[in-house]
Amino acid sequence: QERWLLQGLQRSQARWNVLAQQVMFSQYDFDARPNLQAFNVDQWDGYVAARTRLLEFLEQRQPSNPIVLTGDIHSSWVHDIKRDFNSPDSQTLGTEFVATSITSDFPTQFIEPVTLALSNNPHTKFFDGAFRGYVRCTLSRDRWQSDYRVVSTITEPEATIRTLASFVVEDGKPGAQRA
């Protein structure tokens, strides 16, 4: 699978190279204490060697505009994909957009610890665990926009929907910016 992915990226002529997959790709240290680290090994943090090989490939081969689309964690995230997630000055290689679920909750007891740990994760541009919804991605030649759409409730058919946050990636400029 890894060889298939790298060969596909190597041959790609696409303006936007999208990797759609199930678990969070970017590193995230869930422990807010500066001298300790805690990672979720049920995502790419549990497969550091494989992620490192992919990051090295992205750095060396530079496929156009790498975007990772992720789900499964029942919360919304935006990450700059860094060559070295432990170094804020490290090269940004791409962007990851993580979509929340439309119905399943993120455990409320995790929201505060994850929010507190944001300071240890400067590559993370956005996190929300309170709302349910989806990500709407709009692409053009020059720009990718991801709108985090959330519903007011999952229990009523008359629920309203709104945009909680929007981020853009400009062609040739890895990393997300608030729209």
Coordinates of N, CA and C in Angstrom, one line a residue:
Q1 N 0.8 -1.2 0.0 CA 0.0 0.0 0.0 C 0.9 1.3 0.0
E2 N 1.9 1.2 0.8 CA 2.8 2.4 0.9 C 3.4 2.7 -0.5
R3 N 4.0 1.6 -1.1 CA 4.6 1.7 -2.4 C 3.6 2.3 -3.4
W4 N 2.4 1.7 -3.4 CA 1.3 2.2 -4.3 C 1.1 3.7 -4.1
L5 N 1.0 4.1 -2.9 CA 0.7 5.5 -2.6 C 1.9 6.4 -3.1
L6 N 3.1 6.1 -2.8 CA 4.2 6.9 -3.2 C 4.4 6.9 -4.7
Q7 N 4.1 5.8 -5.4 CA 4.2 5.8 -6.9 C 3.1 6.6 -7.5
G8 N 1.9 6.6 -6.9 CA 0.8 7.4 -7.4 C 1.2 8.9 -7.2
L9 N 1.7 9.3 -6.1 CA 2.1 10.7 -5.9 C 3.2 11.1 -6.8
Q10 N 4.2 10.2 -7.0 CA 5.3 10.5 -7.9 C 4.8 10.8 -9.3
R11 N 3.8 10.0 -9.8 CA 3.3 10.2 -11.2 C 2.3 11.3 -11.3
S12 N 1.7 11.8 -10.2 CA 0.6 12.6 -10.3 C 0.9 14.0 -11.0
Q13 N 0.0 14.4 -11.8 CA 0.0 15.7 -12.4 C -1.1 16.6 -11.9
A14 N -1.8 16.1 -10.8 CA -2.9 16.9 -10.3 C -2.4 18.1 -9.6
R15 N -3.2 19.1 -9.6 CA -2.9 20.4 -8.9 C -3.0 20.1 -7.4
W16 N -4.1 19.4 -7.0 CA -4.3 19.1 -5.6 C -4.2 17.6 -5.4
N17 N -3.2 17.1 -4.6 CA -3.0 15.7 -4.3 C -3.7 15.4 -3.0
V18 N -4.8 14.6 -3.1 CA -5.6 14.4 -1.9 C -5.4 12.9 -1.4
L19 N -5.1 12.8 -0.1 CA -5.0 11.5 0.6 C -6.2 11.4 1.5
A20 N -7.2 10.7 1.1 CA -8.4 10.5 2.0 C -8.2 9.2 2.7
Q21 N -8.3 9.3 4.1 CA -8.0 8.1 4.9 C -8.7 8.3 6.2
Q22 N -8.6 7.3 7.1 CA -9.5 7.2 8.2 C -9.0 7.8 9.5
V23 N -7.7 7.9 9.8 CA -7.3 8.3 11.1 C -6.3 9.5 11.0
M24 N -6.3 10.3 12.1 CA -5.5 11.5 12.0 C -4.0 11.2 11.7
F25 N -3.6 11.9 10.7 CA -2.2 11.8 10.1 C -1.2 12.6 11.0
S26 N -1.5 13.8 11.3 CA -0.6 14.7 12.0 C -0.4 14.3 13.4
Q27 N 0.8 14.5 13.9 CA 1.2 14.3 15.3 C 0.3 15.2 16.2
Y28 N -0.1 14.6 17.3 CA -0.7 15.5 18.3 C -0.4 15.0 19.7
D29 N 0.3 15.8 20.4 CA 0.7 15.5 21.8 C -0.5 15.9 22.7
F30 N -1.2 14.9 23.2 CA -2.4 15.2 24.0 C -2.1 15.6 25.5
D31 N -0.9 15.7 25.9 CA -0.5 16.1 27.2 C -0.1 17.5 27.3
A32 N -0.8 18.3 28.0 CA -0.5 19.8 28.1 C 0.8 20.1 28.9
R33 N 1.3 19.2 29.6 CA 2.5 19.4 30.4 C 3.7 19.5 29.4
P34 N 4.5 20.5 29.6 CA 5.6 20.6 28.6 C 6.7 19.5 28.6
N35 N 6.9 18.9 29.7 CA 7.9 17.9 29.7 C 7.4 16.4 29.5
L36 N 6.2 16.3 29.3 CA 5.6 14.9 29.0 C 4.9 14.9 27.7
Q37 N 4.8 13.8 27.1 CA 4.1 13.6 25.8 C 3.1 12.4 25.9
A38 N 2.0 12.5 25.3 CA 1.0 11.5 25.2 C 0.4 11.5 23.8
F39 N 0.5 10.3 23.2 CA 0.0 10.2 21.8 C -1.0 9.2 21.7
N40 N -1.9 9.3 20.7 CA -2.9 8.3 20.4 C -2.3 7.4 19.4
V41 N -2.0 6.2 19.8 CA -1.3 5.2 18.9 C -2.3 4.5 18.0
D42 N -3.6 4.9 18.1 CA -4.6 4.3 17.2 C -4.8 5.2 16.0
Q43 N -3.8 6.0 15.8 CA -3.8 6.9 14.6 C -2.3 6.9 14.1
W44 N -1.9 7.8 13.2 CA -0.6 7.7 12.6 C 0.5 7.9 13.7
D45 N 0.2 8.4 14.8 CA 1.2 8.5 15.9 C 1.6 7.2 16.3
G46 N 0.9 6.1 16.1 CA 1.3 4.8 16.4 C 2.1 4.1 15.2
Y47 N 2.3 4.8 14.1 CA 3.0 4.3 13.0 C 4.0 5.4 12.5
V48 N 4.9 5.8 13.5 CA 5.8 6.9 13.3 C 6.7 6.6 12.1
A49 N 7.3 5.4 12.0 CA 8.2 5.1 10.9 C 7.5 5.3 9.5
A50 N 6.3 4.8 9.4 CA 5.6 4.9 8.1 C 5.3 6.4 7.8
R51 N 4.9 7.1 8.8 CA 4.6 8.6 8.6 C 5.9 9.3 8.2
T52 N 7.0 9.0 8.9 CA 8.3 9.6 8.6 C 8.7 9.4 7.1
R53 N 8.5 8.1 6.6 CA 8.8 7.9 5.2 C 7.9 8.7 4.3
L54 N 6.7 8.8 4.6 CA 5.8 9.7 3.7 C 6.2 11.1 3.8
L55 N 6.5 11.6 5.0 CA 7.0 13.0 5.1 C 8.3 13.3 4.4
E56 N 9.2 12.3 4.4 CA 10.4 12.4 3.7 C 10.1 12.5 2.2
F57 N 9.2 11.6 1.7 CA 8.8 11.6 0.3 C 8.3 13.0 -0.1
L58 N 7.3 13.5 0.7 CA 6.7 14.8 0.4 C 7.8 15.9 0.4
E59 N 8.8 15.9 1.3 CA 9.8 16.9 1.3 C 10.7 16.8 0.1
Q60 N 11.1 15.6 -0.3 CA 12.1 15.4 -1.4 C 11.4 15.5 -2.8
R61 N 10.2 14.9 -2.9 CA 9.6 14.9 -4.3 C 8.6 16.0 -4.5
Q62 N 8.2 16.6 -3.5 CA 7.3 17.8 -3.6 C 6.1 17.7 -4.5
P63 N 5.3 16.7 -4.3 CA 4.0 16.6 -5.1 C 3.2 17.9 -4.9
S64 N 2.5 18.3 -5.9 CA 1.7 19.5 -5.8 C 0.6 19.5 -4.7
N65 N 0.6 20.5 -3.8 CA -0.4 20.7 -2.9 C -1.0 19.5 -2.2
P66 N -0.2 18.8 -1.3 CA -0.7 17.6 -0.6 C -1.7 18.1 0.4
I67 N -2.9 17.4 0.4 CA -4.0 17.6 1.3 C -4.4 16.3 1.9
V68 N -4.5 16.1 3.2 CA -4.9 14.9 3.8 C -6.3 15.2 4.4
L69 N -7.3 14.3 4.0 CA -8.6 14.4 4.5 C -8.9 13.2 5.4
T70 N -9.3 13.5 6.6 CA -9.4 12.5 7.7 C -10.8 12.5 8.4
G71 N -11.2 11.4 8.9 CA -12.4 11.4 9.7 C -12.1 10.5 11.0
D72 N -13.1 9.9 11.5 CA -12.9 8.8 12.5 C -12.8 9.3 14.0
I73 N -12.4 10.6 14.2 CA -12.1 11.0 15.6 C -13.2 11.8 16.2
H74 N -14.3 12.0 15.5 CA -15.5 12.6 16.0 C -15.3 14.0 16.5
S75 N -14.4 14.7 15.9 CA -14.0 16.1 16.2 C -13.4 16.8 15.0
S76 N -13.4 18.1 15.0 CA -12.8 18.8 13.8 C -11.4 19.4 14.1
W77 N -10.6 19.3 13.2 CA -9.2 19.7 13.3 C -8.7 20.3 12.0
V78 N -7.7 21.1 12.1 CA -6.9 21.6 10.9 C -5.4 21.6 11.4
H79 N -4.6 20.9 10.6 CA -3.2 20.8 10.9 C -2.3 21.3 9.7
D80 N -1.3 22.0 10.0 CA -0.2 22.1 9.0 C 0.6 20.8 9.1
I81 N 0.9 20.2 8.0 CA 1.7 18.9 8.1 C 3.2 19.4 8.0
K82 N 3.9 19.1 9.1 CA 5.3 19.5 9.2 C 6.2 18.4 9.0
R83 N 7.4 18.7 8.4 CA 8.4 17.7 8.3 C 8.8 17.2 9.6
D84 N 8.9 18.1 10.6 CA 9.2 17.7 12.0 C 8.2 18.4 12.9
F85 N 7.2 17.6 13.3 CA 6.1 18.2 14.1 C 6.6 18.7 15.5
N86 N 7.8 18.3 15.9 CA 8.3 18.8 17.2 C 9.0 20.2 17.1
S87 N 9.2 20.7 15.8 CA 9.9 21.9 15.6 C 8.9 22.9 14.9
P88 N 8.4 23.9 15.6 CA 7.5 24.9 14.9 C 8.1 25.5 13.6
D89 N 9.4 25.6 13.6 CA 10.0 26.3 12.4 C 10.2 25.3 11.2
S90 N 9.9 24.0 11.4 CA 10.1 23.0 10.4 C 9.2 23.3 9.2
Q91 N 9.7 22.9 8.0 CA 9.0 23.1 6.8 C 7.6 22.5 6.8
T92 N 6.6 23.3 6.3 CA 5.2 22.9 6.2 C 5.1 22.2 4.8
L93 N 4.7 21.0 4.8 CA 4.6 20.2 3.6 C 3.3 20.0 3.0
G94 N 2.2 20.3 3.8 CA 0.9 20.1 3.3 C -0.1 20.5 4.4
T95 N -1.4 20.1 4.2 CA -2.4 20.5 5.2 C -3.3 19.3 5.4
E96 N -3.8 19.1 6.7 CA -4.7 18.1 7.0 C -6.0 18.7 7.5
F97 N -7.1 18.3 6.9 CA -8.4 18.7 7.4 C -9.1 17.4 7.9
V98 N -9.5 17.5 9.2 CA -10.1 16.4 9.9 C -11.6 16.7 10.1
A99 N -12.5 15.9 9.6 CA -13.9 16.1 9.7 C -14.5 15.5 11.0
T100 N -15.4 16.2 11.6 CA -16.2 15.6 12.7 C -17.2 14.6 12.2
S101 N -17.9 14.0 13.1 CA -19.0 13.1 12.7 C -20.3 13.9 12.6
I102 N -21.3 13.4 11.9 CA -22.6 14.0 11.8 C -23.4 13.7 13.0
T103 N -23.2 12.5 13.6 CA -24.1 12.1 14.7 C -23.3 11.7 16.0
S104 N -22.2 11.1 15.9 CA -21.5 10.5 17.1 C -20.7 11.6 17.8
D105 N -20.9 11.6 19.1 CA -20.2 12.6 20.0 C -18.7 12.3 20.2
F106 N -18.0 13.4 20.3 CA -16.6 13.4 20.9 C -16.8 13.4 22.4
P107 N -16.1 12.6 23.2 CA -16.3 12.6 24.6 C -16.1 14.0 25.2
T108 N -17.1 14.5 25.9 CA -17.0 15.9 26.4 C -15.8 16.0 27.4
Q109 N -15.5 15.0 28.1 CA -14.4 15.1 29.1 C -13.1 15.2 28.4
F110 N -13.0 15.0 27.1 CA -11.7 15.1 26.4 C -11.5 16.5 25.8
I111 N -12.6 17.3 25.7 CA -12.5 18.6 25.1 C -11.5 19.5 25.8
E112 N -11.6 19.7 27.1 CA -10.7 20.6 27.8 C -9.2 20.1 27.8
P113 N -8.9 18.8 28.0 CA -7.5 18.4 27.9 C -6.9 18.6 26.5
V114 N -7.7 18.3 25.5 CA -7.2 18.5 24.1 C -7.0 20.0 23.9
T115 N -7.9 20.9 24.3 CA -7.8 22.3 24.1 C -6.5 22.8 24.9
L116 N -6.3 22.4 26.1 CA -5.1 22.8 26.9 C -3.9 22.4 26.2
A117 N -3.9 21.3 25.5 CA -2.7 20.7 24.8 C -2.4 21.5 23.5
L118 N -3.2 22.3 23.1 CA -3.0 23.0 21.8 C -1.7 23.8 21.8
S119 N -1.3 24.3 23.0 CA -0.1 25.1 23.1 C 1.2 24.3 22.8
N120 N 1.1 23.0 23.0 CA 2.2 22.1 22.6 C 2.2 21.6 21.2
N121 N 1.2 22.1 20.4 CA 1.0 21.6 19.1 C 0.8 22.8 18.1
P122 N 1.8 23.6 17.9 CA 1.6 24.9 17.1 C 1.2 24.6 15.7
H123 N 1.4 23.4 15.2 CA 1.0 23.1 13.8 C -0.5 22.9 13.7
T124 N -1.2 22.8 14.9 CA -2.6 22.6 14.9 C -3.3 24.0 14.8
K125 N -4.0 24.2 13.8 CA -4.6 25.6 13.6 C -6.0 25.6 14.1
F126 N -6.7 24.5 14.4 CA -8.1 24.5 14.8 C -8.4 23.2 15.4
F127 N -9.2 23.2 16.5 CA -9.8 22.0 17.1 C -11.2 22.4 17.6
D128 N -12.2 21.5 17.4 CA -13.5 21.7 18.0 C -14.0 20.2 18.2
G129 N -14.4 20.0 19.5 CA -15.0 18.7 19.8 C -16.5 18.8 20.2
A130 N -17.0 20.0 20.2 CA -18.4 20.2 20.8 C -19.5 20.0 19.7
F131 N -19.2 20.3 18.5 CA -20.2 20.3 17.5 C -20.1 19.1 16.5
R132 N -21.3 18.7 16.0 CA -21.4 17.6 15.0 C -21.6 18.3 13.6
G133 N -21.1 17.7 12.6 CA -21.3 18.2 11.3 C -20.5 17.5 10.2
Y134 N -19.9 18.3 9.3 CA -19.1 17.8 8.2 C -18.2 18.9 7.7
V135 N -17.3 18.6 6.8 CA -16.4 19.6 6.1 C -16.8 19.6 4.7
R136 N -17.1 20.9 4.2 CA -17.4 21.1 2.8 C -16.1 21.6 2.1
C137 N -15.6 20.9 1.1 CA -14.4 21.4 0.5 C -14.7 21.9 -0.9
T138 N -14.2 23.1 -1.2 CA -14.5 23.8 -2.5 C -13.1 24.0 -3.1
L139 N -12.9 23.5 -4.3 CA -11.6 23.6 -5.0 C -11.7 24.4 -6.2
S140 N -10.6 25.2 -6.5 CA -10.4 25.9 -7.8 C -9.0 25.7 -8.1
R141 N -8.6 26.2 -9.3 CA -7.2 26.1 -9.7 C -6.3 26.8 -8.6
D142 N -6.7 27.9 -8.0 CA -5.8 28.7 -7.2 C -6.0 28.5 -5.7
R143 N -7.1 27.8 -5.3 CA -7.4 27.8 -3.9 C -8.3 26.6 -3.5
W144 N -8.0 26.1 -2.3 CA -8.8 25.0 -1.6 C -9.4 25.7 -0.4
Q145 N -10.7 25.5 -0.3 CA -11.4 26.1 0.9 C -12.1 24.9 1.6
S146 N -11.9 24.8 2.9 CA -12.7 23.9 3.7 C -13.5 24.6 4.7
D147 N -14.8 24.4 4.7 CA -15.8 25.0 5.6 C -16.3 24.0 6.6
Y148 N -16.1 24.2 7.8 CA -16.6 23.3 8.9 C -18.0 23.7 9.2
R149 N -18.9 22.8 8.7 CA -20.4 23.0 8.8 C -20.9 22.2 10.0
V150 N -21.6 22.9 10.9 CA -22.1 22.2 12.1 C -23.6 22.4 12.2
V151 N -24.2 21.4 12.9 CA -25.7 21.5 13.1 C -25.9 21.9 14.5
S152 N -27.1 22.5 14.7 CA -27.4 23.0 16.1 C -27.8 21.8 17.0
T153 N -28.3 20.7 16.5 CA -28.6 19.6 17.3 C -28.7 18.4 16.4
I154 N -28.5 17.2 16.9 CA -28.6 16.0 16.2 C -29.9 15.2 16.5
T155 N -30.7 15.8 17.4 CA -31.9 15.1 17.8 C -33.2 15.6 17.2
E156 N -33.1 16.8 16.5 CA -34.3 17.4 16.0 C -34.2 17.5 14.4
P157 N -35.2 17.1 13.7 CA -35.1 17.2 12.2 C -35.1 18.7 11.8
E158 N -35.5 19.6 12.6 CA -35.5 21.0 12.2 C -34.2 21.7 12.5
A159 N -33.1 21.0 12.8 CA -31.8 21.5 13.2 C -31.4 22.5 12.1
T160 N -30.7 23.6 12.6 CA -30.1 24.6 11.7 C -28.7 24.2 11.5
I161 N -28.1 24.7 10.4 CA -26.7 24.5 10.1 C -26.0 25.8 9.9
R162 N -24.7 25.8 10.2 CA -24.0 27.1 10.1 C -22.5 26.7 9.8
T163 N -21.7 27.7 9.4 CA -20.3 27.5 9.2 C -19.6 27.9 10.5
L164 N -18.9 27.0 11.2 CA -18.2 27.2 12.4 C -16.9 27.9 12.1
A165 N -16.2 27.4 11.1 CA -14.8 28.0 10.7 C -14.6 27.6 9.3
S166 N -13.7 28.4 8.6 CA -13.3 28.2 7.2 C -11.8 28.4 7.1
F167 N -11.2 27.6 6.3 CA -9.8 27.7 6.1 C -9.5 27.5 4.6
V168 N -8.4 28.2 4.2 CA -8.0 28.1 2.8 C -6.6 27.7 2.7
V169 N -6.3 27.0 1.6 CA -4.9 26.7 1.2 C -4.8 27.3 -0.2
E170 N -3.8 28.2 -0.4 CA -3.5 28.7 -1.7 C -2.6 27.8 -2.5
D171 N -2.8 27.7 -3.8 CA -2.0 26.8 -4.7 C -0.5 27.2 -4.5
G172 N 0.2 26.2 -4.2 CA 1.7 26.3 -4.1 C 2.2 26.8 -2.8
K173 N 1.2 27.0 -1.8 CA 1.6 27.6 -0.5 C 1.0 26.6 0.6
P174 N 1.8 25.6 1.0 CA 1.3 24.6 1.9 C 1.0 25.3 3.3
G175 N -0.1 24.8 3.9 CA -0.5 25.3 5.2 C -1.8 26.0 5.1
A176 N -2.6 25.9 6.1 CA -4.0 26.5 6.1 C -4.0 27.9 6.7
Q177 N -4.8 28.8 6.2 CA -5.1 30.1 6.8 C -6.6 30.2 7.0
R178 N -6.9 30.9 8.0 CA -8.4 31.2 8.2 C -8.9 32.0 7.1
A179 N -10.1 31.7 6.6 CA -10.7 32.4 5.5 C -11.3 33.7 6.1

